[in-house]
PDB file of C-alpha atoms and ligand atoms in Angstrom:
ATOM      1  CA  MET A   1       1.251  19.012  -8.368  1.00 95.00           C
ATOM      2  CA  ILE A   2       2.122  17.945 -11.831  1.00 97.00           C
ATOM      3  CA  ILE A   3       2.506  14.176 -12.124  1.00 97.00           C
ATOM      4  CA  LEU A   4       3.213  14.191 -15.910  1.00 98.00           C
ATOM      5  CA  GLU A   5       4.358  16.977 -18.494  1.00 98.00           C
ATOM      6  CA  CYS A   6       6.285  17.119 -21.735  1.00 98.00           C
ATOM      7  CA  LYS A   7       8.540  19.952 -22.709  1.00 98.00           C
ATOM      8  CA  ASN A   8       9.211  21.218 -26.736  1.00 98.00           C
ATOM      9  CA  ILE A   9       8.398  17.979 -27.950  1.00 98.00           C
ATOM     10  CA  TYR A  10      10.054  17.084 -31.850  1.00 98.00           C
ATOM     11  CA  LYS A  11       9.138  14.301 -33.663  1.00 98.00           C
ATOM     12  CA  SER A  12       9.208  13.549 -37.888  1.00 96.00           C
ATOM     13  CA  TYR A  13       8.856  10.366 -39.268  1.00 94.00           C
ATOM     14  CA  PRO A  14      10.661   9.092 -42.154  1.00 88.00           C
ATOM     15  CA  ILE A  15       8.375   9.064 -45.338  1.00 84.00           C
ATOM     16  CA  LYS A  16      10.859   8.324 -48.135  1.00 79.00           C
ATOM     17  CA  LYS A  17      14.103   6.124 -48.208  1.00 78.00           C
ATOM     18  CA  ASN A  18      16.602   5.976 -51.398  1.00 83.00           C
ATOM     19  CA  PHE A  19      17.703   3.281 -52.927  1.00 83.00           C
ATOM     20  CA  PHE A  20      20.261   2.241 -50.276  1.00 84.00           C
ATOM     21  CA  GLY A  21      17.975   2.826 -47.154  1.00 81.00           C
ATOM     22  CA  LYS A  22      18.805   5.931 -46.139  1.00 82.00           C
ATOM     23  CA  VAL A  23      16.281   8.742 -45.069  1.00 77.00           C
ATOM     24  CA  ILE A  24      15.761  11.563 -48.007  1.00 78.00           C
ATOM     25  CA  ARG A  25      12.526  13.178 -46.312  1.00 86.00           C
ATOM     26  CA  GLU A  26      10.599  13.492 -43.207  1.00 87.00           C
ATOM     27  CA  LEU A  27       7.527  14.350 -42.020  1.00 93.00           C
ATOM     28  CA  PRO A  28       7.541  16.413 -38.856  1.00 95.00           C
ATOM     29  CA  VAL A  29       4.614  15.227 -37.276  1.00 97.00           C
ATOM     30  CA  LEU A  30       5.203  17.133 -33.737  1.00 98.00           C
ATOM     31  CA  LYS A  31       6.753  21.004 -33.387  1.00 98.00           C
ATOM     32  CA  GLY A  32       7.669  21.930 -30.031  1.00 97.00           C
ATOM     33  CA  VAL A  33       5.082  20.167 -28.221  1.00 98.00           C
ATOM     34  CA  SER A  34       4.598  20.981 -24.337  1.00 98.00           C
ATOM     35  CA  LEU A  35       2.022  20.202 -21.751  1.00 97.00           C
ATOM     36  CA  LYS A  36       1.105  19.590 -18.202  1.00 97.00           C
ATOM     37  CA  ILE A  37      -0.865  16.723 -16.621  1.00 97.00           C
ATOM     38  CA  GLU A  38      -1.862  17.734 -13.196  1.00 97.00           C
ATOM     39  CA  LYS A  39      -3.282  15.173 -10.255  1.00 96.00           C
ATOM     40  CA  GLY A  40      -6.460  14.640 -10.456  1.00 95.00           C
ATOM     41  CA  LYS A  41      -7.281  16.525 -13.437  1.00 96.00           C
ATOM     42  CA  SER A  42      -8.195  16.285 -16.582  1.00 96.00           C
ATOM     43  CA  VAL A  43      -6.273  17.612 -19.960  1.00 97.00           C
ATOM     44  CA  GLY A  44      -8.279  17.437 -23.692  1.00 96.00           C
ATOM     45  CA  ILE A  45      -6.564  17.074 -26.771  1.00 97.00           C
ATOM     46  CA  LEU A  46      -8.857  18.117 -29.758  1.00 96.00           C
ATOM     47  CA  GLY A  47      -8.195  17.943 -33.560  1.00 94.00           C
ATOM     48  CA  ASP A  48      -8.221  16.242 -36.996  1.00 92.00           C
ATOM     49  CA  SER A  49      -6.924  13.124 -38.059  1.00 92.00           C
ATOM     50  CA  GLY A  50      -3.226  13.207 -38.936  1.00 94.00           C
ATOM     51  CA  SER A  51      -1.778  16.076 -36.555  1.00 95.00           C
ATOM     52  CA  GLY A  52      -0.150  14.184 -34.480  1.00 96.00           C
ATOM     53  CA  LYS A  53      -2.639  13.439 -31.030  1.00 96.00           C
ATOM     54  CA  THR A  54      -1.309   9.855 -31.131  1.00 95.00           C
ATOM     55  CA  THR A  55       2.133  10.165 -31.513  1.00 97.00           C
ATOM     56  CA  LEU A  56       1.985  12.582 -28.439  1.00 97.00           C
ATOM     57  CA  ALA A  57       0.393  10.195 -26.602  1.00 97.00           C
ATOM     58  CA  LYS A  58       2.705   7.532 -27.478  1.00 96.00           C
ATOM     59  CA  ILE A  59       5.735   9.895 -26.831  1.00 98.00           C
ATOM     60  CA  LEU A  60       4.025  10.444 -23.141  1.00 98.00           C
ATOM     61  CA  LEU A  61       3.831   6.745 -22.946  1.00 97.00           C
ATOM     62  CA  ASP A  62       7.411   6.033 -23.917  1.00 97.00           C
ATOM     63  CA  LEU A  63       6.100   3.676 -26.707  1.00 95.00           C
ATOM     64  CA  GLU A  64       7.927   6.442 -29.301  1.00 97.00           C
ATOM     65  CA  LYS A  65      11.003   8.419 -28.755  1.00 97.00           C
ATOM     66  CA  PRO A  66      10.655  12.064 -29.607  1.00 98.00           C
ATOM     67  CA  ASP A  67      14.025  13.765 -31.603  1.00 97.00           C
ATOM     68  CA  ARG A  68      14.278  16.890 -28.987  1.00 98.00           C
ATOM     69  CA  GLY A  69      12.269  17.271 -26.033  1.00 98.00           C
ATOM     70  CA  ASP A  70      11.587  15.845 -22.686  1.00 98.00           C
ATOM     71  CA  VAL A  71       9.014  13.838 -20.651  1.00 98.00           C
ATOM     72  CA  LEU A  72       9.145  14.349 -17.035  1.00 98.00           C
ATOM     73  CA  TYR A  73       7.235  12.081 -14.666  1.00 98.00           C
ATOM     74  CA  LYS A  74       6.838  14.056 -10.919  1.00 97.00           C
ATOM     75  CA  GLY A  75       9.836  16.321 -11.931  1.00 96.00           C
ATOM     76  CA  VAL A  76      12.477  13.957 -13.339  1.00 97.00           C
ATOM     77  CA  SER A  77      12.646  13.125 -16.944  1.00 98.00           C
ATOM     78  CA  ILE A  78      11.807   9.479 -18.261  1.00 98.00           C
ATOM     79  CA  TYR A  79      15.121   9.452 -20.475  1.00 98.00           C
ATOM     80  CA  ASP A  80      17.543   9.177 -17.867  1.00 95.00           C
ATOM     81  CA  MET A  81      15.492   7.754 -15.041  1.00 96.00           C
ATOM     82  CA  LYS A  82      16.911   4.948 -12.720  1.00 95.00           C
ATOM     83  CA  LYS A  83      15.229   1.577 -13.214  1.00 94.00           C
ATOM     84  CA  GLU A  84      13.132   1.059 -10.374  1.00 93.00           C
ATOM     85  CA  LYS A  85      11.581   4.861 -10.757  1.00 95.00           C
ATOM     86  CA  TYR A  86      11.270   4.053 -14.627  1.00 96.00           C
ATOM     87  CA  LYS A  87       9.218   1.434 -13.195  1.00 94.00           C
ATOM     88  CA  VAL A  88       7.067   3.059 -10.896  1.00 95.00           C
ATOM     89  CA  PHE A  89       6.418   5.320 -14.116  1.00 96.00           C
ATOM     90  CA  ARG A  90       5.080   3.151 -16.562  1.00 95.00           C
ATOM     91  CA  LEU A  91       2.976   0.718 -13.529  1.00 94.00           C
ATOM     92  CA  ASN A  92       1.418   4.633 -12.964  1.00 95.00           C
ATOM     93  CA  VAL A  93       1.239   5.847 -16.426  1.00 96.00           C
ATOM     94  CA  GLN A  94      -1.260   3.555 -18.382  1.00 95.00           C
ATOM     95  CA  ALA A  95      -2.965   4.001 -22.130  1.00 93.00           C
ATOM     96  CA  VAL A  96      -6.858   3.054 -22.973  1.00 91.00           C
ATOM     97  CA  PHE A  97      -6.693   3.240 -26.519  1.00 85.00           C
ATOM     98  CA  GLN A  98      -9.384   3.448 -29.458  1.00 79.00           C
ATOM     99  CA  ASN A  99     -10.067  -0.118 -30.112  1.00 73.00           C
ATOM    100  CA  PRO A 100     -10.013  -2.474 -26.996  1.00 63.00           C
ATOM    101  CA  TYR A 101     -10.374  -5.668 -29.422  1.00 62.00           C
ATOM    102  CA  ASN A 102      -6.459  -4.704 -30.858  1.00 71.00           C
ATOM    103  CA  SER A 103      -5.209  -4.055 -27.536  1.00 77.00           C
ATOM    104  CA  LEU A 104      -6.542  -6.694 -25.763  1.00 88.00           C
ATOM    105  CA  ASN A 105      -5.083 -10.127 -26.178  1.00 90.00           C
ATOM    106  CA  PRO A 106      -8.219 -12.208 -28.139  1.00 91.00           C
ATOM    107  CA  ARG A 107      -6.568 -15.504 -26.417  1.00 94.00           C
ATOM    108  CA  MET A 108      -6.219 -14.393 -22.737  1.00 95.00           C
ATOM    109  CA  LYS A 109      -9.485 -14.312 -20.458  1.00 96.00           C
ATOM    110  CA  VAL A 110     -10.097 -11.288 -18.771  1.00 96.00           C
ATOM    111  CA  ILE A 111      -8.628 -12.376 -15.928  1.00 96.00           C
ATOM    112  CA  ASP A 112      -5.599 -13.065 -16.953  1.00 95.00           C
ATOM    113  CA  ILE A 113      -5.675  -9.788 -19.157  1.00 95.00           C
ATOM    114  CA  VAL A 114      -6.429  -7.238 -15.799  1.00 96.00           C
ATOM    115  CA  ALA A 115      -4.155  -9.276 -13.673  1.00 95.00           C
ATOM    116  CA  GLU A 116      -1.129  -8.987 -16.084  1.00 92.00           C
ATOM    117  CA  GLY A 117       0.601  -5.691 -15.192  1.00 90.00           C
ATOM    118  CA  LEU A 118      -0.023  -7.351 -11.288  1.00 92.00           C
ATOM    119  CA  LYS A 119       1.499 -10.533 -12.215  1.00 91.00           C
ATOM    120  CA  ILE A 120       4.833  -9.208 -14.028  1.00 88.00           C
ATOM    121  CA  ASN A 121       5.672  -6.193 -11.248  1.00 87.00           C
ATOM    122  CA  PHE A 122       4.548  -7.615  -7.872  1.00 88.00           C
ATOM    123  CA  LYS A 123       5.023 -10.837  -6.254  1.00 87.00           C
ATOM    124  CA  LEU A 124       1.137 -11.371  -4.782  1.00 91.00           C
ATOM    125  CA  ASP A 125      -0.382 -15.165  -4.517  1.00 93.00           C
ATOM    126  CA  ARG A 126      -3.724 -15.867  -7.166  1.00 92.00           C
ATOM    127  CA  GLU A 127      -6.221 -15.416  -4.498  1.00 94.00           C
ATOM    128  CA  ILE A 128      -4.727 -11.655  -3.650  1.00 95.00           C
ATOM    129  CA  ILE A 129      -4.686 -11.383  -7.297  1.00 95.00           C
ATOM    130  CA  ARG A 130      -7.884 -13.054  -8.117  1.00 96.00           C
ATOM    131  CA  LYS A 131      -9.569 -10.626  -5.644  1.00 96.00           C
ATOM    132  CA  ARG A 132      -7.813  -7.872  -7.452  1.00 96.00           C
ATOM    133  CA  VAL A 133      -9.243  -8.023 -10.428  1.00 97.00           C
ATOM    134  CA  LEU A 134     -12.956  -8.757  -9.794  1.00 97.00           C
ATOM    135  CA  GLU A 135     -12.787  -5.578  -7.092  1.00 97.00           C
ATOM    136  CA  SER A 136     -11.866  -3.594 -10.115  1.00 97.00           C
ATOM    137  CA  VAL A 137     -13.901  -5.271 -12.980  1.00 97.00           C
ATOM    138  CA  ARG A 138     -16.649  -4.615 -10.557  1.00 97.00           C
ATOM    139  CA  ARG A 139     -15.581  -1.163  -9.854  1.00 96.00           C
ATOM    140  CA  CYS A 140     -15.097  -0.747 -14.205  1.00 96.00           C
ATOM    141  CA  GLY A 141     -18.890  -1.498 -13.959  1.00 95.00           C
ATOM    142  CA  LEU A 142     -18.855  -5.305 -14.951  1.00 97.00           C
ATOM    143  CA  PRO A 143     -20.572  -8.358 -13.719  1.00 97.00           C
ATOM    144  CA  ALA A 144     -17.506 -11.275 -11.775  1.00 96.00           C
ATOM    145  CA  SER A 145     -18.863 -13.362 -14.516  1.00 96.00           C
ATOM    146  CA  VAL A 146     -16.457 -11.593 -16.883  1.00 96.00           C
ATOM    147  CA  ILE A 147     -13.513 -12.933 -15.822  1.00 96.00           C
ATOM    148  CA  ASP A 148     -14.163 -16.110 -17.544  1.00 96.00           C
ATOM    149  CA  LEU A 149     -14.529 -14.705 -21.016  1.00 97.00           C
ATOM    150  CA  TYR A 150     -12.156 -14.106 -23.824  1.00 96.00           C
ATOM    151  CA  PRO A 151     -12.345 -10.625 -25.692  1.00 94.00           C
ATOM    152  CA  HIS A 152     -14.536 -11.922 -28.435  1.00 93.00           C
ATOM    153  CA  GLN A 153     -17.637 -12.374 -26.047  1.00 96.00           C
ATOM    154  CA  LEU A 154     -17.647  -8.968 -24.651  1.00 94.00           C
ATOM    155  CA  SER A 155     -19.355  -6.114 -26.270  1.00 91.00           C
ATOM    156  CA  GLY A 156     -17.465  -3.257 -27.354  1.00 89.00           C
ATOM    157  CA  GLY A 157     -17.712  -1.387 -24.128  1.00 91.00           C
ATOM    158  CA  GLN A 158     -17.516  -4.098 -22.288  1.00 94.00           C
ATOM    159  CA  ARG A 159     -14.002  -4.579 -23.846  1.00 93.00           C
ATOM    160  CA  GLN A 160     -13.284  -0.996 -23.249  1.00 92.00           C
ATOM    161  CA  ARG A 161     -14.111  -1.340 -19.339  1.00 95.00           C
ATOM    162  CA  VAL A 162     -11.816  -4.176 -19.064  1.00 95.00           C
ATOM    163  CA  ALA A 163      -8.921  -2.091 -20.850  1.00 93.00           C
ATOM    164  CA  ILE A 164      -9.903   0.475 -18.062  1.00 94.00           C
ATOM    165  CA  ALA A 165      -9.735  -2.347 -15.213  1.00 96.00           C
ATOM    166  CA  ARG A 166      -6.024  -3.455 -16.652  1.00 94.00           C
ATOM    167  CA  ALA A 167      -5.595   0.666 -15.631  1.00 93.00           C
ATOM    168  CA  ILE A 168      -7.085   0.762 -12.266  1.00 94.00           C
ATOM    169  CA  VAL A 169      -6.287  -2.684 -10.552  1.00 95.00           C
ATOM    170  CA  LEU A 170      -2.379  -1.033 -10.669  1.00 95.00           C
ATOM    171  CA  LYS A 171      -3.732   2.127  -9.449  1.00 93.00           C
ATOM    172  CA  SER A 172      -2.038   3.958 -12.187  1.00 95.00           C
ATOM    173  CA  GLU A 173      -1.806   7.944 -11.454  1.00 96.00           C
ATOM    174  CA  VAL A 174      -2.354   8.397 -15.056  1.00 97.00           C
ATOM    175  CA  ILE A 175      -5.012   7.129 -17.405  1.00 97.00           C
ATOM    176  CA  ILE A 176      -4.050   8.307 -21.773  1.00 96.00           C
ATOM    177  CA  ALA A 177      -7.056   8.074 -23.566  1.00 95.00           C
ATOM    178  CA  ASP A 178      -6.437   7.992 -27.216  1.00 94.00           C
ATOM    179  CA  GLU A 179     -10.486   8.189 -28.544  1.00 91.00           C
ATOM    180  CA  PRO A 180     -11.859   5.885 -25.925  1.00 88.00           C
ATOM    181  CA  THR A 181     -15.308   6.320 -27.226  1.00 85.00           C
ATOM    182  CA  SER A 182     -15.015   6.916 -31.029  1.00 83.00           C
ATOM    183  CA  ALA A 183     -15.550   2.822 -31.819  1.00 81.00           C
ATOM    184  CA  LEU A 184     -18.421   2.693 -29.728  1.00 84.00           C
ATOM    185  CA  ASP A 185     -22.224   3.851 -29.714  1.00 85.00           C
ATOM    186  CA  VAL A 186     -23.589   6.977 -28.806  1.00 85.00           C
ATOM    187  CA  SER A 187     -25.296   5.384 -26.001  1.00 85.00           C
ATOM    188  CA  VAL A 188     -22.510   3.706 -24.714  1.00 88.00           C
ATOM    189  CA  GLN A 189     -20.435   6.796 -25.177  1.00 89.00           C
ATOM    190  CA  SER A 190     -22.368   8.098 -22.442  1.00 90.00           C
ATOM    191  CA  GLN A 191     -22.334   5.648 -19.936  1.00 92.00           C
ATOM    192  CA  MET A 192     -18.050   5.371 -20.208  1.00 91.00           C
ATOM    193  CA  ILE A 193     -17.678   8.933 -19.718  1.00 92.00           C
ATOM    194  CA  ASN A 194     -19.880   8.491 -16.505  1.00 94.00           C
ATOM    195  CA  LEU A 195     -17.408   5.804 -15.274  1.00 95.00           C
ATOM    196  CA  PHE A 196     -14.348   8.140 -16.208  1.00 95.00           C
ATOM    197  CA  LEU A 197     -15.923  10.784 -13.847  1.00 95.00           C
ATOM    198  CA  GLU A 198     -16.683   8.253 -11.284  1.00 96.00           C
ATOM    199  CA  LEU A 199     -13.049   6.649 -11.479  1.00 96.00           C
ATOM    200  CA  GLN A 200     -11.164  10.340 -11.215  1.00 96.00           C
ATOM    201  CA  GLU A 201     -13.581  10.702  -8.180  1.00 95.00           C
ATOM    202  CA  ILE A 202     -12.283   7.685  -6.420  1.00 95.00           C
ATOM    203  CA  PHE A 203      -9.223   7.005  -7.412  1.00 95.00           C
ATOM    204  CA  LEU A 204      -8.155  11.036  -8.314  1.00 95.00           C
ATOM    205  CA  ILE A 205      -6.957   9.551 -11.275  1.00 96.00           C
ATOM    206  CA  SER A 206      -5.452  12.485 -13.816  1.00 97.00           C
ATOM    207  CA  TYR A 207      -6.711  11.672 -17.437  1.00 97.00           C
ATOM    208  CA  LEU A 208      -5.183  13.206 -20.995  1.00 97.00           C
ATOM    209  CA  PHE A 209      -8.205  12.698 -23.745  1.00 96.00           C
ATOM    210  CA  ILE A 210      -7.746  13.074 -26.732  1.00 95.00           C
ATOM    211  CA  SER A 211     -10.637  12.896 -29.058  1.00 91.00           C
ATOM    212  CA  HIS A 212     -12.160  14.452 -32.276  1.00 85.00           C
ATOM    213  CA  ASN A 213     -15.524  14.968 -30.442  1.00 86.00           C
ATOM    214  CA  PRO A 214     -15.762  18.127 -28.589  1.00 89.00           C
ATOM    215  CA  ALA A 215     -18.860  17.367 -26.664  1.00 87.00           C
ATOM    216  CA  VAL A 216     -16.803  14.504 -24.776  1.00 87.00           C
ATOM    217  CA  VAL A 217     -13.935  16.336 -24.349  1.00 91.00           C
ATOM    218  CA  ASP A 218     -15.985  18.807 -22.581  1.00 88.00           C
ATOM    219  CA  ALA A 219     -17.764  16.860 -20.338  1.00 87.00           C
ATOM    220  CA  LEU A 220     -14.644  15.441 -19.193  1.00 91.00           C
ATOM    221  CA  CYS A 221     -11.870  18.005 -19.153  1.00 94.00           C
ATOM    222  CA  ASP A 222     -10.684  20.640 -17.086  1.00 92.00           C
ATOM    223  CA  SER A 223      -8.587  22.256 -19.520  1.00 94.00           C
ATOM    224  CA  VAL A 224      -8.532  21.610 -23.304  1.00 95.00           C
ATOM    225  CA  TYR A 225      -5.968  22.224 -25.921  1.00 96.00           C
ATOM    226  CA  GLU A 226      -6.517  21.846 -29.939  1.00 96.00           C
ATOM    227  CA  MET A 227      -3.470  20.060 -32.054  1.00 97.00           C
ATOM    228  CA  ASN A 228      -3.335  21.545 -35.294  1.00 95.00           C
ATOM    229  CA  GLU A 229      -0.681  20.358 -37.291  1.00 93.00           C
ATOM    230  CA  GLY A 230       1.886  19.421 -34.735  1.00 96.00           C
ATOM    231  CA  LYS A 231       1.433  22.662 -32.637  1.00 97.00           C
ATOM    232  CA  LEU A 232      -0.941  22.564 -29.390  1.00 96.00           C
ATOM    233  CA  ARG A 233      -3.168  25.716 -28.627  1.00 94.00           C
ATOM    234  CA  ASP A 234      -5.351  26.266 -25.935  1.00 90.00           C
ATOM    235  CA  VAL A 235      -8.965  26.301 -26.884  1.00 88.00           C
ATOM    236  CA  ALA A 236     -11.647  28.301 -25.331  1.00 67.00           C
ATOM    237  CA  PHE A 237     -14.734  26.965 -24.846  1.00 58.00           C
ATOM    238  CA  SER A 238     -16.502  30.055 -24.932  1.00 45.00           C
ATOM    239  CA  ASP A 239     -15.095  30.925 -28.756  1.00 47.00           C
ATOM    240  CA  ASN A 240     -17.856  28.953 -30.449  1.00 46.00           C
ATOM    241  CA  LYS A 241     -15.652  27.220 -32.196  1.00 48.00           C
ATOM    242  CA  PHE A 242     -17.117  23.545 -31.913  1.00 49.00           C
ATOM    243  CA  PHE A 243     -20.473  24.463 -30.635  1.00 45.00           C
TER     244      PHE A 243
HETATM  245  P1  LIG B 301      -3.459  11.549 -34.874  1.00 60.19           P
HETATM  246  O1  LIG B 301      -3.755  10.669 -33.951  1.00 60.19           O
HETATM  247  O2  LIG B 301      -3.880  13.317 -34.763  1.00 60.19           O
HETATM  248  O3  LIG B 301      -4.468  11.358 -36.438  1.00 60.19           O
HETATM  249  P2  LIG B 301      -0.663  10.632 -35.711  1.00 60.19           P
HETATM  250  O4  LIG B 301       0.006  10.908 -34.071  1.00 60.19           O
HETATM  251  O5  LIG B 301      -1.618   9.151 -35.615  1.00 60.19           O
HETATM  252  O6  LIG B 301      -1.787  11.653 -35.730  1.00 60.19           O
HETATM  253  O7  LIG B 301      -0.122  10.903 -36.913  1.00 60.19           O
HETATM  254  C1  LIG B 301       0.411  12.239 -37.563  1.00 60.19           C
HETATM  255  C2  LIG B 301       1.301  12.127 -38.655  1.00 60.19           C
HETATM  256  O8  LIG B 301       2.407  11.368 -38.739  1.00 60.19           O
HETATM  257  C3  LIG B 301       0.085  11.055 -39.502  1.00 60.19           C
HETATM  258  O9  LIG B 301       0.715  11.890 -40.749  1.00 60.19           O
HETATM  259  C4  LIG B 301       0.655  10.045 -40.060  1.00 60.19           C
HETATM  260  O10 LIG B 301       0.855   8.776 -40.967  1.00 60.19           O
HETATM  261  C5  LIG B 301       2.038  10.022 -39.597  1.00 60.19           C
HETATM  262  N1  LIG B 301       2.454   8.645 -38.481  1.00 60.19           N
HETATM  263  C6  LIG B 301       1.856   8.407 -37.952  1.00 60.19           C
HETATM  264  N2  LIG B 301       2.877   7.010 -36.995  1.00 60.19           N
HETATM  265  C7  LIG B 301       3.702   6.788 -38.025  1.00 60.19           C
HETATM  266  C8  LIG B 301       5.136   6.369 -38.328  1.00 60.19           C
HETATM  267  N3  LIG B 301       5.345   4.955 -37.326  1.00 60.19           N
HETATM  268  N4  LIG B 301       5.637   6.216 -39.714  1.00 60.19           N
HETATM  269  C9  LIG B 301       5.655   6.643 -40.451  1.00 60.19           C
HETATM  270  N5  LIG B 301       4.018   8.033 -39.938  1.00 60.19           N
HETATM  271  C10 LIG B 301       3.901   7.900 -39.654  1.00 60.19           C
HETATM  272 MG1  LIG B 302      -4.950   9.365 -33.781  1.00 60.19          MG
END
C-alpha cells in the first residue's frame, strides 16, 4: 500500500530580482521528481549538497509548494483535500531534521515539546497526555526524567530522540528524516539507526531517509535513490558506486 507519493515535481527558486522586485532569473531545483513511499518500508535518498533533497522533503511535508506536480497521501492529492483529511495527512506525516536544536523550541520542556501535537489536535486530559508522552519518550530510549528538562540540557543524540518521540506520540505513519544522523557522533549514529529500525518494527512506520552517508541509507532502506541536480535515479548497491 502506498502511503505517500509525489508525481513529476518541478520547483524553482527565484535567484535574481530586478529593481522593481520582479524575478528575472530562476534556479531550477527539482526537475520532474516522482517517488513512492510504501507502508512499513524505507526509502533512502543520497546526493550531493545542493542537489534538491531538502526541497523535496519540504514539498512532501507541504512546507513548500511545487511549481508543478502533485503530492498524494493515500491516493488523494494534498492540494485538493478536504480540511479533515488534510489534518490526518499532517498528523501522519512527520519530520525529523538534521539539527534537532533548531527544530525544538528552546523555551519548552521536553514534555511540552512532545505533547504539542496531541494538545493541538486532540481533546485529551492532562494525565492521558502525560502518560502518552512518557510512553513515547521511553520507546525512544530516553529516561522518564528528561520530560522536565529543556533542549539545551540534553545531548545531541537525546535531542534527536525527542524529535522522534514527537512523531511517535502521534502514531505517525511516515517519518521524513532529513540528515537525521549527520550532526551526531559516529557512535551515537549507530544507536539512532537501531532506534529507527526498532520503531519501524513496532509501529510499521514508513521512512524517507535523506543522507549523504551511503552506510546509513544502506543500513536502513529497502530502496535507494540518488538525487542529482534535481533528478532522482535508482541506485543499485551492487554497482560499487559508493563502496
Ligand atoms: P540539499 O538538501 O540537497 O542540499 P536543497 O534542497 O536544500 O539541497 O537546495 C537545493 C538548491 O536550492 C540549492 O542551490 C539551494 O541554495 C537552493 N535553495 C533552497 N532553498 C531555497 C530558498 N528558499 N530560496 C532560494 N534558493 C533555495
Ligand atoms: Mg539538505
